[in-house]
Amino acid sequence: RGNSLGDKTTADLVQILQALPGSLQSLDLGGNGLGEKTADELVKILQALPRNLQSLDLNWNGLREKTADELVKILQALPAN
């Protein structure tokens, strides 16, 4: 939480998330400025999340600035369990 991950490039974030253990079940990415990324960038980032993830906190990332269509696109990128 609150690690300014939004300052990193999309490629860097994808690489970081792909390095997380596949058994990870909960991840708090709140307060990281991810809302500054485009919807397409966020889709790439979220697609890199571990598939077993059960809980993801994206609070305080400024996502409310996204349009409804952008939010739908972003949410569809989350891992399906």
PDB file of N, CA and C in Angstrom:
ATOM      1  N   ARG A   1       0.844  -1.175   0.000  1.00  0.00           N
ATOM      2  CA  ARG A   1       0.000   0.000   0.000  1.00  0.00           C
ATOM      3  C   ARG A   1       0.885   1.233   0.000  1.00  0.00           C
ATOM      4  N   GLY A   2       0.544   2.181  -0.885  1.00  0.00           N
ATOM      5  CA  GLY A   2       1.215   3.477  -0.888  1.00  0.00           C
ATOM      6  C   GLY A   2       2.677   3.451  -1.256  1.00  0.00           C
ATOM      7  N   ASN A   3       3.035   2.659  -2.262  1.00  0.00           N
ATOM      8  CA  ASN A   3       4.432   2.559  -2.688  1.00  0.00           C
ATOM      9  C   ASN A   3       4.726   3.302  -3.980  1.00  0.00           C
ATOM     10  N   SER A   4       3.827   4.170  -4.419  1.00  0.00           N
ATOM     11  CA  SER A   4       4.008   4.954  -5.653  1.00  0.00           C
ATOM     12  C   SER A   4       4.308   4.074  -6.858  1.00  0.00           C
ATOM     13  N   LEU A   5       3.633   2.941  -6.949  1.00  0.00           N
ATOM     14  CA  LEU A   5       3.854   2.051  -8.092  1.00  0.00           C
ATOM     15  C   LEU A   5       3.396   2.681  -9.395  1.00  0.00           C
ATOM     16  N   GLY A   6       2.499   3.668  -9.327  1.00  0.00           N
ATOM     17  CA  GLY A   6       2.039   4.347 -10.531  1.00  0.00           C
ATOM     18  C   GLY A   6       3.155   5.063 -11.261  1.00  0.00           C
ATOM     19  N   ASP A   7       4.265   5.326 -10.555  1.00  0.00           N
ATOM     20  CA  ASP A   7       5.414   5.974 -11.183  1.00  0.00           C
ATOM     21  C   ASP A   7       6.218   5.020 -12.054  1.00  0.00           C
ATOM     22  N   LYS A   8       6.039   3.735 -11.853  1.00  0.00           N
ATOM     23  CA  LYS A   8       6.768   2.738 -12.641  1.00  0.00           C
ATOM     24  C   LYS A   8       6.111   2.566 -14.003  1.00  0.00           C
ATOM     25  N   THR A   9       6.879   2.092 -14.972  1.00  0.00           N
ATOM     26  CA  THR A   9       6.314   1.853 -16.300  1.00  0.00           C
ATOM     27  C   THR A   9       5.407   0.626 -16.235  1.00  0.00           C
ATOM     28  N   THR A  10       4.526   0.513 -17.203  1.00  0.00           N
ATOM     29  CA  THR A  10       3.644  -0.647 -17.276  1.00  0.00           C
ATOM     30  C   THR A  10       4.458  -1.928 -17.368  1.00  0.00           C
ATOM     31  N   ALA A  11       5.508  -1.925 -18.179  1.00  0.00           N
ATOM     32  CA  ALA A  11       6.355  -3.115 -18.334  1.00  0.00           C
ATOM     33  C   ALA A  11       6.992  -3.499 -17.000  1.00  0.00           C
ATOM     34  N   ASP A  12       7.442  -2.506 -16.232  1.00  0.00           N
ATOM     35  CA  ASP A  12       8.033  -2.792 -14.921  1.00  0.00           C
ATOM     36  C   ASP A  12       7.004  -3.419 -13.990  1.00  0.00           C
ATOM     37  N   LEU A  13       5.791  -2.870 -13.973  1.00  0.00           N
ATOM     38  CA  LEU A  13       4.746  -3.403 -13.104  1.00  0.00           C
ATOM     39  C   LEU A  13       4.350  -4.819 -13.495  1.00  0.00           C
ATOM     40  N   VAL A  14       4.258  -5.077 -14.789  1.00  0.00           N
ATOM     41  CA  VAL A  14       3.943  -6.438 -15.258  1.00  0.00           C
ATOM     42  C   VAL A  14       5.028  -7.397 -14.781  1.00  0.00           C
ATOM     43  N   GLN A  15       6.273  -6.993 -14.911  1.00  0.00           N
ATOM     44  CA  GLN A  15       7.383  -7.846 -14.482  1.00  0.00           C
ATOM     45  C   GLN A  15       7.338  -8.102 -12.973  1.00  0.00           C
ATOM     46  N   ILE A  16       7.042  -7.080 -12.191  1.00  0.00           N
ATOM     47  CA  ILE A  16       6.935  -7.228 -10.738  1.00  0.00           C
ATOM     48  C   ILE A  16       5.812  -8.206 -10.381  1.00  0.00           C
ATOM     49  N   LEU A  17       4.645  -8.016 -10.985  1.00  0.00           N
ATOM     50  CA  LEU A  17       3.503  -8.866 -10.658  1.00  0.00           C
ATOM     51  C   LEU A  17       3.701 -10.303 -11.116  1.00  0.00           C
ATOM     52  N   GLN A  18       4.373 -10.492 -12.231  1.00  0.00           N
ATOM     53  CA  GLN A  18       4.629 -11.848 -12.716  1.00  0.00           C
ATOM     54  C   GLN A  18       5.609 -12.589 -11.808  1.00  0.00           C
ATOM     55  N   ALA A  19       6.398 -11.847 -11.035  1.00  0.00           N
ATOM     56  CA  ALA A  19       7.362 -12.465 -10.123  1.00  0.00           C
ATOM     57  C   ALA A  19       6.730 -12.874  -8.792  1.00  0.00           C
ATOM     58  N   LEU A  20       5.486 -12.459  -8.554  1.00  0.00           N
ATOM     59  CA  LEU A  20       4.817 -12.830  -7.308  1.00  0.00           C
ATOM     60  C   LEU A  20       4.532 -14.330  -7.289  1.00  0.00           C
ATOM     61  N   PRO A  21       4.537 -14.925  -6.098  1.00  0.00           N
ATOM     62  CA  PRO A  21       4.256 -16.362  -6.024  1.00  0.00           C
ATOM     63  C   PRO A  21       2.857 -16.688  -6.539  1.00  0.00           C
ATOM     64  N   GLY A  22       2.738 -17.757  -7.270  1.00  0.00           N
ATOM     65  CA  GLY A  22       1.455 -18.177  -7.825  1.00  0.00           C
ATOM     66  C   GLY A  22       0.444 -18.533  -6.756  1.00  0.00           C
ATOM     67  N   SER A  23       0.920 -18.808  -5.551  1.00  0.00           N
ATOM     68  CA  SER A  23       0.026 -19.174  -4.451  1.00  0.00           C
ATOM     69  C   SER A  23      -0.523 -17.959  -3.707  1.00  0.00           C
ATOM     70  N   LEU A  24      -0.097 -16.760  -4.090  1.00  0.00           N
ATOM     71  CA  LEU A  24      -0.554 -15.542  -3.434  1.00  0.00           C
ATOM     72  C   LEU A  24      -2.067 -15.421  -3.545  1.00  0.00           C
ATOM     73  N   GLN A  25      -2.742 -15.179  -2.423  1.00  0.00           N
ATOM     74  CA  GLN A  25      -4.197 -15.106  -2.426  1.00  0.00           C
ATOM     75  C   GLN A  25      -4.733 -13.714  -2.181  1.00  0.00           C
ATOM     76  N   SER A  26      -3.927 -12.817  -1.609  1.00  0.00           N
ATOM     77  CA  SER A  26      -4.397 -11.476  -1.285  1.00  0.00           C
ATOM     78  C   SER A  26      -3.306 -10.457  -1.599  1.00  0.00           C
ATOM     79  N   LEU A  27      -3.700  -9.342  -2.210  1.00  0.00           N
ATOM     80  CA  LEU A  27      -2.731  -8.313  -2.586  1.00  0.00           C
ATOM     81  C   LEU A  27      -3.352  -6.945  -2.385  1.00  0.00           C
ATOM     82  N   ASP A  28      -2.637  -6.073  -1.683  1.00  0.00           N
ATOM     83  CA  ASP A  28      -3.092  -4.713  -1.426  1.00  0.00           C
ATOM     84  C   ASP A  28      -2.269  -3.759  -2.282  1.00  0.00           C
ATOM     85  N   LEU A  29      -2.874  -3.244  -3.338  1.00  0.00           N
ATOM     86  CA  LEU A  29      -2.220  -2.267  -4.210  1.00  0.00           C
ATOM     87  C   LEU A  29      -2.813  -0.868  -4.002  1.00  0.00           C
ATOM     88  N   GLY A  30      -3.491  -0.690  -2.875  1.00  0.00           N
ATOM     89  CA  GLY A  30      -4.142   0.583  -2.590  1.00  0.00           C
ATOM     90  C   GLY A  30      -3.159   1.740  -2.471  1.00  0.00           C
ATOM     91  N   GLY A  31      -3.616   2.925  -2.870  1.00  0.00           N
ATOM     92  CA  GLY A  31      -2.843   4.144  -2.708  1.00  0.00           C
ATOM     93  C   GLY A  31      -1.556   4.202  -3.495  1.00  0.00           C
ATOM     94  N   ASN A  32      -1.540   3.624  -4.683  1.00  0.00           N
ATOM     95  CA  ASN A  32      -0.324   3.579  -5.488  1.00  0.00           C
ATOM     96  C   ASN A  32      -0.374   4.431  -6.746  1.00  0.00           C
ATOM     97  N   GLY A  33      -1.400   5.236  -6.915  1.00  0.00           N
ATOM     98  CA  GLY A  33      -1.469   6.106  -8.088  1.00  0.00           C
ATOM     99  C   GLY A  33      -1.664   5.367  -9.401  1.00  0.00           C
ATOM    100  N   LEU A  34      -2.251   4.177  -9.334  1.00  0.00           N
ATOM    101  CA  LEU A  34      -2.443   3.397 -10.562  1.00  0.00           C
ATOM    102  C   LEU A  34      -3.486   4.007 -11.480  1.00  0.00           C
ATOM    103  N   GLY A  35      -4.336   4.871 -10.951  1.00  0.00           N
ATOM    104  CA  GLY A  35      -5.358   5.530 -11.764  1.00  0.00           C
ATOM    105  C   GLY A  35      -4.778   6.454 -12.818  1.00  0.00           C
ATOM    106  N   GLU A  36      -3.502   6.785 -12.678  1.00  0.00           N
ATOM    107  CA  GLU A  36      -2.835   7.623 -13.666  1.00  0.00           C
ATOM    108  C   GLU A  36      -2.529   6.855 -14.948  1.00  0.00           C
ATOM    109  N   LYS A  37      -2.562   5.531 -14.863  1.00  0.00           N
ATOM    110  CA  LYS A  37      -2.329   4.691 -16.043  1.00  0.00           C
ATOM    111  C   LYS A  37      -3.572   4.702 -16.917  1.00  0.00           C
ATOM    112  N   THR A  38      -3.392   4.462 -18.214  1.00  0.00           N
ATOM    113  CA  THR A  38      -4.541   4.344 -19.105  1.00  0.00           C
ATOM    114  C   THR A  38      -5.251   3.023 -18.824  1.00  0.00           C
ATOM    115  N   ALA A  39      -6.471   2.896 -19.300  1.00  0.00           N
ATOM    116  CA  ALA A  39      -7.223   1.652 -19.121  1.00  0.00           C
ATOM    117  C   ALA A  39      -6.468   0.483 -19.749  1.00  0.00           C
ATOM    118  N   ASP A  40      -5.892   0.684 -20.929  1.00  0.00           N
ATOM    119  CA  ASP A  40      -5.151  -0.395 -21.595  1.00  0.00           C
ATOM    120  C   ASP A  40      -3.929  -0.813 -20.775  1.00  0.00           C
ATOM    121  N   GLU A  41      -3.255   0.162 -20.161  1.00  0.00           N
ATOM    122  CA  GLU A  41      -2.106  -0.159 -19.311  1.00  0.00           C
ATOM    123  C   GLU A  41      -2.547  -0.953 -18.085  1.00  0.00           C
ATOM    124  N   LEU A  42      -3.664  -0.538 -17.485  1.00  0.00           N
ATOM    125  CA  LEU A  42      -4.168  -1.249 -16.313  1.00  0.00           C
ATOM    126  C   LEU A  42      -4.584  -2.673 -16.657  1.00  0.00           C
ATOM    127  N   VAL A  43      -5.151  -2.871 -17.830  1.00  0.00           N
ATOM    128  CA  VAL A  43      -5.513  -4.220 -18.270  1.00  0.00           C
ATOM    129  C   VAL A  43      -4.258  -5.092 -18.327  1.00  0.00           C
ATOM    130  N   LYS A  44      -3.195  -4.605 -18.933  1.00  0.00           N
ATOM    131  CA  LYS A  44      -1.942  -5.376 -19.016  1.00  0.00           C
ATOM    132  C   LYS A  44      -1.402  -5.690 -17.629  1.00  0.00           C
ATOM    133  N   ILE A  45      -1.473  -4.706 -16.738  1.00  0.00           N
ATOM    134  CA  ILE A  45      -0.974  -4.893 -15.378  1.00  0.00           C
ATOM    135  C   ILE A  45      -1.799  -5.958 -14.649  1.00  0.00           C
ATOM    136  N   LEU A  46      -3.115  -5.852 -14.700  1.00  0.00           N
ATOM    137  CA  LEU A  46      -3.973  -6.793 -13.980  1.00  0.00           C
ATOM    138  C   LEU A  46      -3.913  -8.196 -14.561  1.00  0.00           C
ATOM    139  N   GLN A  47      -3.658  -8.312 -15.834  1.00  0.00           N
ATOM    140  CA  GLN A  47      -3.539  -9.638 -16.451  1.00  0.00           C
ATOM    141  C   GLN A  47      -2.282 -10.365 -15.965  1.00  0.00           C
ATOM    142  N   ALA A  48      -1.354  -9.636 -15.369  1.00  0.00           N
ATOM    143  CA  ALA A  48      -0.126 -10.242 -14.849  1.00  0.00           C
ATOM    144  C   ALA A  48      -0.287 -10.765 -13.425  1.00  0.00           C
ATOM    145  N   LEU A  49      -1.443 -10.537 -12.820  1.00  0.00           N
ATOM    146  CA  LEU A  49      -1.668 -10.985 -11.441  1.00  0.00           C
ATOM    147  C   LEU A  49      -1.703 -12.507 -11.368  1.00  0.00           C
ATOM    148  N   PRO A  50      -1.279 -13.060 -10.227  1.00  0.00           N
ATOM    149  CA  PRO A  50      -1.373 -14.515 -10.044  1.00  0.00           C
ATOM    150  C   PRO A  50      -2.815 -14.990 -10.199  1.00  0.00           C
ATOM    151  N   ARG A  51      -3.007 -16.116 -10.843  1.00  0.00           N
ATOM    152  CA  ARG A  51      -4.347 -16.627 -11.147  1.00  0.00           C
ATOM    153  C   ARG A  51      -5.105 -17.085  -9.907  1.00  0.00           C
ATOM    154  N   ASN A  52      -4.414 -17.415  -8.822  1.00  0.00           N
ATOM    155  CA  ASN A  52      -5.079 -17.883  -7.604  1.00  0.00           C
ATOM    156  C   ASN A  52      -5.509 -16.744  -6.699  1.00  0.00           C
ATOM    157  N   LEU A  53      -5.274 -15.512  -7.105  1.00  0.00           N
ATOM    158  CA  LEU A  53      -5.588 -14.360  -6.273  1.00  0.00           C
ATOM    159  C   LEU A  53      -7.079 -14.324  -5.932  1.00  0.00           C
ATOM    160  N   GLN A  54      -7.381 -14.202  -4.647  1.00  0.00           N
ATOM    161  CA  GLN A  54      -8.763 -14.163  -4.180  1.00  0.00           C
ATOM    162  C   GLN A  54      -9.200 -12.756  -3.790  1.00  0.00           C
ATOM    163  N   SER A  55      -8.241 -11.907  -3.394  1.00  0.00           N
ATOM    164  CA  SER A  55      -8.568 -10.577  -2.890  1.00  0.00           C
ATOM    165  C   SER A  55      -7.569  -9.548  -3.430  1.00  0.00           C
ATOM    166  N   LEU A  56      -8.108  -8.472  -3.984  1.00  0.00           N
ATOM    167  CA  LEU A  56      -7.270  -7.400  -4.528  1.00  0.00           C
ATOM    168  C   LEU A  56      -7.830  -6.053  -4.068  1.00  0.00           C
ATOM    169  N   ASP A  57      -7.002  -5.266  -3.396  1.00  0.00           N
ATOM    170  CA  ASP A  57      -7.412  -3.945  -2.930  1.00  0.00           C
ATOM    171  C   ASP A  57      -6.817  -2.896  -3.863  1.00  0.00           C
ATOM    172  N   LEU A  58      -7.685  -2.167  -4.548  1.00  0.00           N
ATOM    173  CA  LEU A  58      -7.261  -1.087  -5.444  1.00  0.00           C
ATOM    174  C   LEU A  58      -7.743   0.274  -4.931  1.00  0.00           C
ATOM    175  N   ASN A  59      -8.095   0.336  -3.648  1.00  0.00           N
ATOM    176  CA  ASN A  59      -8.558   1.590  -3.038  1.00  0.00           C
ATOM    177  C   ASN A  59      -7.542   2.713  -3.224  1.00  0.00           C
ATOM    178  N   TRP A  60      -8.032   3.924  -3.260  1.00  0.00           N
ATOM    179  CA  TRP A  60      -7.207   5.129  -3.275  1.00  0.00           C
ATOM    180  C   TRP A  60      -6.204   5.150  -4.434  1.00  0.00           C
ATOM    181  N   ASN A  61      -6.643   4.749  -5.611  1.00  0.00           N
ATOM    182  CA  ASN A  61      -5.811   4.794  -6.808  1.00  0.00           C
ATOM    183  C   ASN A  61      -6.352   5.773  -7.847  1.00  0.00           C
ATOM    184  N   GLY A  62      -7.408   6.493  -7.528  1.00  0.00           N
ATOM    185  CA  GLY A  62      -7.958   7.452  -8.479  1.00  0.00           C
ATOM    186  C   GLY A  62      -8.699   6.810  -9.637  1.00  0.00           C
ATOM    187  N   LEU A  63      -9.202   5.598  -9.436  1.00  0.00           N
ATOM    188  CA  LEU A  63      -9.907   4.912 -10.517  1.00  0.00           C
ATOM    189  C   LEU A  63     -11.265   5.535 -10.797  1.00  0.00           C
ATOM    190  N   ARG A  64     -11.781   6.335  -9.880  1.00  0.00           N
ATOM    191  CA  ARG A  64     -13.087   6.957 -10.102  1.00  0.00           C
ATOM    192  C   ARG A  64     -13.044   7.960 -11.252  1.00  0.00           C
ATOM    193  N   GLU A  65     -11.858   8.332 -11.677  1.00  0.00           N
ATOM    194  CA  GLU A  65     -11.703   9.261 -12.802  1.00  0.00           C
ATOM    195  C   GLU A  65     -11.896   8.553 -14.146  1.00  0.00           C
ATOM    196  N   LYS A  66     -11.927   7.226 -14.121  1.00  0.00           N
ATOM    197  CA  LYS A  66     -12.098   6.447 -15.349  1.00  0.00           C
ATOM    198  C   LYS A  66     -13.574   6.446 -15.762  1.00  0.00           C
ATOM    199  N   THR A  67     -13.819   6.288 -17.049  1.00  0.00           N
ATOM    200  CA  THR A  67     -15.192   6.185 -17.531  1.00  0.00           C
ATOM    201  C   THR A  67     -15.736   4.796 -17.196  1.00  0.00           C
ATOM    202  N   ALA A  68     -17.051   4.640 -17.292  1.00  0.00           N
ATOM    203  CA  ALA A  68     -17.674   3.342 -17.026  1.00  0.00           C
ATOM    204  C   ALA A  68     -17.128   2.279 -17.976  1.00  0.00           C
ATOM    205  N   ASP A  69     -16.977   2.619 -19.248  1.00  0.00           N
ATOM    206  CA  ASP A  69     -16.448   1.661 -20.221  1.00  0.00           C
ATOM    207  C   ASP A  69     -15.025   1.252 -19.873  1.00  0.00           C
ATOM    208  N   GLU A  70     -14.221   2.214 -19.423  1.00  0.00           N
ATOM    209  CA  GLU A  70     -12.848   1.895 -19.033  1.00  0.00           C
ATOM    210  C   GLU A  70     -12.834   0.967 -17.819  1.00  0.00           C
ATOM    211  N   LEU A  71     -13.703   1.239 -16.846  1.00  0.00           N
ATOM    212  CA  LEU A  71     -13.752   0.405 -15.650  1.00  0.00           C
ATOM    213  C   LEU A  71     -14.186  -1.025 -15.969  1.00  0.00           C
ATOM    214  N   VAL A  72     -15.148  -1.172 -16.864  1.00  0.00           N
ATOM    215  CA  VAL A  72     -15.580  -2.515 -17.274  1.00  0.00           C
ATOM    216  C   VAL A  72     -14.404  -3.258 -17.916  1.00  0.00           C
ATOM    217  N   LYS A  73     -13.702  -2.604 -18.787  1.00  0.00           N
ATOM    218  CA  LYS A  73     -12.542  -3.208 -19.457  1.00  0.00           C
ATOM    219  C   LYS A  73     -11.487  -3.623 -18.428  1.00  0.00           C
ATOM    220  N   ILE A  74     -11.235  -2.761 -17.454  1.00  0.00           N
ATOM    221  CA  ILE A  74     -10.239  -3.044 -16.413  1.00  0.00           C
ATOM    222  C   ILE A  74     -10.685  -4.226 -15.568  1.00  0.00           C
ATOM    223  N   LEU A  75     -11.935  -4.224 -15.134  1.00  0.00           N
ATOM    224  CA  LEU A  75     -12.433  -5.313 -14.276  1.00  0.00           C
ATOM    225  C   LEU A  75     -12.454  -6.655 -14.999  1.00  0.00           C
ATOM    226  N   GLN A  76     -12.690  -6.640 -16.293  1.00  0.00           N
ATOM    227  CA  GLN A  76     -12.688  -7.898 -17.051  1.00  0.00           C
ATOM    228  C   GLN A  76     -11.294  -8.498 -17.151  1.00  0.00           C
ATOM    229  N   ALA A  77     -10.265  -7.719 -16.866  1.00  0.00           N
ATOM    230  CA  ALA A  77      -8.890  -8.216 -16.929  1.00  0.00           C
ATOM    231  C   ALA A  77      -8.488  -8.961 -15.652  1.00  0.00           C
ATOM    232  N   LEU A  78      -9.298  -8.846 -14.601  1.00  0.00           N
ATOM    233  CA  LEU A  78      -8.953  -9.517 -13.350  1.00  0.00           C
ATOM    234  C   LEU A  78      -8.998 -11.021 -13.524  1.00  0.00           C
ATOM    235  N   PRO A  79      -8.115 -11.728 -12.805  1.00  0.00           N
ATOM    236  CA  PRO A  79      -8.112 -13.196 -12.910  1.00  0.00           C
ATOM    237  C   PRO A  79      -9.455 -13.781 -12.510  1.00  0.00           C
ATOM    238  N   ALA A  80      -9.941 -14.724 -13.281  1.00  0.00           N
ATOM    239  CA  ALA A  80     -11.199 -15.414 -12.974  1.00  0.00           C
ATOM    240  C   ALA A  80     -10.874 -16.665 -12.180  1.00  0.00           C
ATOM    241  N   ASN A  81     -11.614 -16.891 -11.125  1.00  0.00           N
ATOM    242  CA  ASN A  81     -11.378 -18.079 -10.292  1.00  0.00           C
ATOM    243  C   ASN A  81     -12.538 -19.023 -10.379  1.00  0.00           C
TER     244      ASN A  81
END
